[in-house]
XYZ file of C-alpha atoms in Angstrom:
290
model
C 11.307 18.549 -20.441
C 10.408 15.668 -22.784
C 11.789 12.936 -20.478
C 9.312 14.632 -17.660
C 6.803 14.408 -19.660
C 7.177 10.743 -20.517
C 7.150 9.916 -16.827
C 4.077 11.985 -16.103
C 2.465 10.267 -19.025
C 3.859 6.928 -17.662
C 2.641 7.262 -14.162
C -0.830 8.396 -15.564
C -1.004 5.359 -17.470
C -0.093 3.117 -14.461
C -1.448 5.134 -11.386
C -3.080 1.742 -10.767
C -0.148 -0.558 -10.447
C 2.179 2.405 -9.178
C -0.430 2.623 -6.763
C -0.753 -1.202 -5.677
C 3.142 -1.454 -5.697
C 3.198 2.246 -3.005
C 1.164 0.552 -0.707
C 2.409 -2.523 -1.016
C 5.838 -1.561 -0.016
C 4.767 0.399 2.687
C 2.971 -2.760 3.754
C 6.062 -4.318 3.933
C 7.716 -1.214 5.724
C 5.241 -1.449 8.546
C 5.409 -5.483 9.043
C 9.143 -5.079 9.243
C 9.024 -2.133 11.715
C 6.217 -4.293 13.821
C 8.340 -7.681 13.697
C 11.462 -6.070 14.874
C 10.582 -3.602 17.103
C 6.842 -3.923 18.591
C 6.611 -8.087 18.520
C 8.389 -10.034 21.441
C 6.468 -13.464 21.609
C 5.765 -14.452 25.105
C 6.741 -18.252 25.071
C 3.761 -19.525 26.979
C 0.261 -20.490 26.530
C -0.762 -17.500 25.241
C 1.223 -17.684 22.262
C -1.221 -18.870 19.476
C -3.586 -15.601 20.912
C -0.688 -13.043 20.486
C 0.662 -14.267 17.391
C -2.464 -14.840 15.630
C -2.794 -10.978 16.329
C -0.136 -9.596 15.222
C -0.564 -11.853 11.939
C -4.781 -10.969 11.447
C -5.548 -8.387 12.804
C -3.015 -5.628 11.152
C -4.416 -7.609 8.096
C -8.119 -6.779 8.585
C -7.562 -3.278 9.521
C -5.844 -2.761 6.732
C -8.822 -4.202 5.063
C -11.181 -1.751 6.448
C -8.607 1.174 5.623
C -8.695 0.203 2.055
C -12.628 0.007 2.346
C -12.447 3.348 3.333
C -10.028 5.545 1.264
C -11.552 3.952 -1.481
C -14.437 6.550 -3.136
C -16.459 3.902 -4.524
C -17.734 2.723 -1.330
C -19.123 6.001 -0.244
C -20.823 6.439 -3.565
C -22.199 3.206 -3.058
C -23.537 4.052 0.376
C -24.111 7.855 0.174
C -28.156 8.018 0.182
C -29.470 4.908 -0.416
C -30.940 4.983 3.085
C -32.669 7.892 2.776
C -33.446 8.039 -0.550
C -36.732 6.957 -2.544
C -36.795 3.902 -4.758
C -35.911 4.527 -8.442
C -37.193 1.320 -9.325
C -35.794 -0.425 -12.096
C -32.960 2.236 -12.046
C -31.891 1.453 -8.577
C -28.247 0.067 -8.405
C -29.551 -2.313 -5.759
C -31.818 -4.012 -7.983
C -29.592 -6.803 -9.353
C -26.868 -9.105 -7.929
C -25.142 -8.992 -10.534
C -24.591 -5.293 -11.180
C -24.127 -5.013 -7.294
C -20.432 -7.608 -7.741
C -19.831 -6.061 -10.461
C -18.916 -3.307 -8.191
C -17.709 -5.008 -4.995
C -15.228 -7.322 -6.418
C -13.290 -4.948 -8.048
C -13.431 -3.141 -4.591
C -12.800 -6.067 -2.578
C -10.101 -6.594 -4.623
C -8.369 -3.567 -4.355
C -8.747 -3.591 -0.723
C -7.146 -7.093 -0.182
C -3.846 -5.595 -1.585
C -2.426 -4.443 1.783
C -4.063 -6.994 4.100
C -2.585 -9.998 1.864
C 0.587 -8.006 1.321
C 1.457 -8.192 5.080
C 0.295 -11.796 5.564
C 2.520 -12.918 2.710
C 5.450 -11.236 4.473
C 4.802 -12.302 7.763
C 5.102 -15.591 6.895
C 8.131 -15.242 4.888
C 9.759 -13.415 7.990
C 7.830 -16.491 10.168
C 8.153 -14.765 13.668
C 4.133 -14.260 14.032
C 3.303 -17.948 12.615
C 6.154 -19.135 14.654
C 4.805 -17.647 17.806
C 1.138 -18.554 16.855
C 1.445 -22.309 15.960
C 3.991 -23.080 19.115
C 1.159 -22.417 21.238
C -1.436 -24.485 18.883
C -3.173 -27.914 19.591
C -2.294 -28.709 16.233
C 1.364 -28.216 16.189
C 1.437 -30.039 19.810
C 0.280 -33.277 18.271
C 2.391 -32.836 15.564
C 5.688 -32.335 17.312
C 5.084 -33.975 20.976
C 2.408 -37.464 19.926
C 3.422 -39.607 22.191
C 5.991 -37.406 24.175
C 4.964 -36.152 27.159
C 4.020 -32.449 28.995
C 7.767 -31.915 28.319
C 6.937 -31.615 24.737
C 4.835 -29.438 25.373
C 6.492 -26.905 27.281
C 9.794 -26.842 25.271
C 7.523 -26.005 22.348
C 6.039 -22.890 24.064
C 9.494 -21.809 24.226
C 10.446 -23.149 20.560
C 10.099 -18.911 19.221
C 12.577 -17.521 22.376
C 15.027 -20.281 21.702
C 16.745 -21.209 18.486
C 18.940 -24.348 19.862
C 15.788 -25.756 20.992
C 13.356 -25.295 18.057
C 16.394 -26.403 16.392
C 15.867 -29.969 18.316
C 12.536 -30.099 18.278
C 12.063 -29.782 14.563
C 15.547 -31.871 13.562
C 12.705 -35.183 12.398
C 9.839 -33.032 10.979
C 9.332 -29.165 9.084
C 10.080 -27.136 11.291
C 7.782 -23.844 12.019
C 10.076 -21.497 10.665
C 9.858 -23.484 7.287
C 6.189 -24.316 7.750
C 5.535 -20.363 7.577
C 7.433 -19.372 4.323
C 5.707 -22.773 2.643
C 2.535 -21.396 3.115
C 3.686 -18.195 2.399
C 4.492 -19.202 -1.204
C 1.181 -20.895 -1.287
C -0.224 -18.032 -0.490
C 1.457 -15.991 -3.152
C 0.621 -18.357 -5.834
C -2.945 -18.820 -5.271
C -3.263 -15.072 -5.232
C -1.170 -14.995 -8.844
C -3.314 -18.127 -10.287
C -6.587 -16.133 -8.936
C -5.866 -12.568 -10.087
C -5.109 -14.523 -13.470
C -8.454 -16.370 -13.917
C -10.123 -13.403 -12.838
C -9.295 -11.393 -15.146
C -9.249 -13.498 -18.090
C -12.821 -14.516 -17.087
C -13.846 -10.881 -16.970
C -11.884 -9.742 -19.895
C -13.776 -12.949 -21.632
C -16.898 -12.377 -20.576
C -16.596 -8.258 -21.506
C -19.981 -7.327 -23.717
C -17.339 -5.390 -26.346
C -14.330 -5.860 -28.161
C -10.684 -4.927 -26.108
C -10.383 -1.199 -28.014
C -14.091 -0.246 -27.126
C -13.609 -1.342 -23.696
C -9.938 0.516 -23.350
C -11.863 3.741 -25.026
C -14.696 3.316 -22.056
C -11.595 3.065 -19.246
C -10.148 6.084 -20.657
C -13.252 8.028 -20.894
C -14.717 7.019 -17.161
C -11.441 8.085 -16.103
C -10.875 11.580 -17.750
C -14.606 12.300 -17.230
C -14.015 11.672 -13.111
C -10.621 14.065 -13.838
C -12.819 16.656 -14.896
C -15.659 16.644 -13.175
C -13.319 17.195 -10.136
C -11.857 20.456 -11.718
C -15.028 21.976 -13.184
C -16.565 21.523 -9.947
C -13.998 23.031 -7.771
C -14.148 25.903 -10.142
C -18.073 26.179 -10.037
C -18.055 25.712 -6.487
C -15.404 28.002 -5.770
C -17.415 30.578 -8.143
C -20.804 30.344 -6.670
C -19.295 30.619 -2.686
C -17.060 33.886 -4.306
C -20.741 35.342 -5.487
C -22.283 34.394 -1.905
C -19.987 35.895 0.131
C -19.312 39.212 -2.520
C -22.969 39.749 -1.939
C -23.346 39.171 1.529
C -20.658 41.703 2.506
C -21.361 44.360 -0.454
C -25.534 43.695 0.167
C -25.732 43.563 -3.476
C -28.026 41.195 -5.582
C -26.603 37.904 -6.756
C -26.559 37.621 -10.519
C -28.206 34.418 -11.459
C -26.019 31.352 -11.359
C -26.955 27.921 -12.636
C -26.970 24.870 -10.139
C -28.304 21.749 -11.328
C -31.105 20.482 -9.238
C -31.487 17.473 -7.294
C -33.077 15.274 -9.439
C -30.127 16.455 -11.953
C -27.570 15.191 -8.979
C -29.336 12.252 -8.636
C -29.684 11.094 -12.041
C -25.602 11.413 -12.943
C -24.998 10.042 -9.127
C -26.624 6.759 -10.089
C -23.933 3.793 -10.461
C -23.257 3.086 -13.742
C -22.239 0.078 -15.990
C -21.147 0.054 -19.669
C -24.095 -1.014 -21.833
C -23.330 -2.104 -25.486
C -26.632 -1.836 -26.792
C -26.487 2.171 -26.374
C -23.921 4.653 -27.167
C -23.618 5.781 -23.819
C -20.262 5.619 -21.792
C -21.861 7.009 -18.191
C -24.228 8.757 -16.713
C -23.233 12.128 -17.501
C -22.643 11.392 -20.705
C -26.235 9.198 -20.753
C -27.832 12.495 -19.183
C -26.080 15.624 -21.559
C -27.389 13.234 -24.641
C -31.024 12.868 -23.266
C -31.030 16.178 -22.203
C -29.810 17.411 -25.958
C -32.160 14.994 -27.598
C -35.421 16.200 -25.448
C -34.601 19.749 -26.025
C-alpha cells in the first residue's frame, strides 16, 4: 500500500511531464501508423503538395487540439466579449500580463505538433516526398542536367536504387530529413532551456515562495473542482426535491455575479501583497471589510 502511494504521490508531482511524455508518445504512435499505412507518395509533380501535408498539417491540428483541451484558453475567452470593462482590473489591459499567459499556453500546445515533425523527419518519408518535388532540391540535384533530372527525382521516394544514384555526390534526402530533424530537436532543447532560466531569473520571489505559490494555485483549482461539484450537485438535489414534493426551498447560498466575476478574473502572483489568487485575494478582502 506504501509503494502505491509513492507512485500516486509521484505522478501528482509530475502530472506535467507524465503528461507531455503521454502525448508525446502517442504523437509518435499516430505518425508511425500514418507513415506506414495512410502515406503512399505519388512520385510526380505533386509531390512537394502531398508531402508538405502530411508533414504540416497533422502538425497544426494538433496545434489547435492542444489550444483547445487546454482550460486556460476558455478562461481567457469566456466573457470578455460580452462583458463590461473592469478597467484597470481587466486582464486585457497589459501586454505583458496577457504573454504571461499565452506563452506558457503556446508552449504547451507546441508539444504534439513539434513532436510529430521531429519524427517525421527522423522517419524522412514525408520530407522525402515533399522536397523531390521542390524547385529547390531540383537545382540542387539536376544544375546543369537536364528534364531527365528532373523526372528521376520525382520518382527518387518510389525507388531506392535510384535515389540511391541520384544522391551518390551530394546528401541525400533521406539524410537531409533526420539532419534537420536533430536541428530541430536541439533548438527546441537550447530554447526550452533559456526560457526557463530567463523566467525562473526574472521571477519577482525567491525559488521556495514561488514553489509554495505552484502548489497552492494547484490544490486551490483541485478543490474548487470538488466543492463545487458538491454544491452544485446539492443545490440541483434541493431544486428538483422541491419541484416534485411542491415544498419550499430552504435558503441556499450562491455567490452572485459580481462574486463570480471577481475570483474569475486572471490572476498573476504579486509580491508586494500576501495574496496567492483571486480567491484567496477575495476571502481576505471579504474578511477584512466585514
Amino acid at each position: 500500500m506504501d509503494e502505491l502511494h509513492k507512485v500516486v504521490d509521484f505522478c501528482i508531482r509530475h502530472q506535467t511531464i507524465l503528461g507531455c511524455t503521454t502525448v508525446s508518445l502517442l504523437t509518435v504512435a499516430s505518425e508511425q501508423i500514418f507513415s506506414s499505412v495512410v502515406f503512399k507518395c505519388p512520385c510526380n509533380s505533386k509531390n512537394i503538395i502531398y508531402g508538405s501535408s502530411f508533414l504540416l498539417a497533422p502538425a497544426f491540428i494538433l496545434f489547435l487540439l492542444g489550444f483547445m483541451v487546454n482550460p486556460w484558453t476558455w478562461r481567457l475567452l469566456t466573457g470578455k466579449c460580452s462583458s463590461k470593462k473592469q478597467g484597470e482590473n481587466n486582464p486585457w489591459g497589459t501586454c505583458v500580463f496577457f504573454c504571461q499567459l499565452l506563452v506558457p499556453m503556446t508552449a504547451k500546445a507546441s508539444v504534439a505538433p513539434l513532436t510529430w515533425i521531429a519524427v517525421a523527419l527522423f522517419g524522412a518519408n514525408f520530407y522525402e516526398c515533399a522536397a523531390s518535388g521542390s524547385s529547390l532540391m531540383e537545382s540542387f540535384f539536376c544544375k546543369n542536367n537536364g528534364t531527365d533530372c528532373r523526372d528521376q527525382l520525382l520518382k527518387v521516394p518510389c525507388d531506392e536504387e535510384l535515389s540511391a544514384k541520384i544522391s551518390s555526390e551530394r546528401l541525400s534526402l533521406h539524410a537531409q530529413s533526420q539532419l534537420i530533424g536533430w536541428f530541430l530537436i536541439a533548438s527546441i532543447m537550447t530554447g526550452v532551456l533559456i526560457s526557463t532560466c530567463v523566467r525562473r531569473c526574472c521571477a519577482p520571489v525567491s525559488y521556495l515562495q514561488l514553489r509554495y505559490y505552484e502548489i497552492y494555485t494547484k490544490k486551490e483549482e483541485e478543490l474548487f473542482e470538488i466543492k463545487a461539484k458538491e454544491h452544485a450537485t446539492k443545490l440541483a438535489e434541493e431544486n428538483t426535491n422541491c419541484f416534485f414534493e411542491t415544498s419550499d426551498a430552504a435558503p441556499f447560498h450562491i455567490p452572485t455575479n459580481e462574486e463570480w466575476q471577481k475570483i474569475s478574473i486572471l490572476y498573476t502572483f504579486n509580491p508586494r501583497v500576501q495574496y496567492y489568487s483571486k480567491l484567496h485575494e477575495f476571502v481576505s478582502t471579504k474578511n477584512f471589510n466585514i
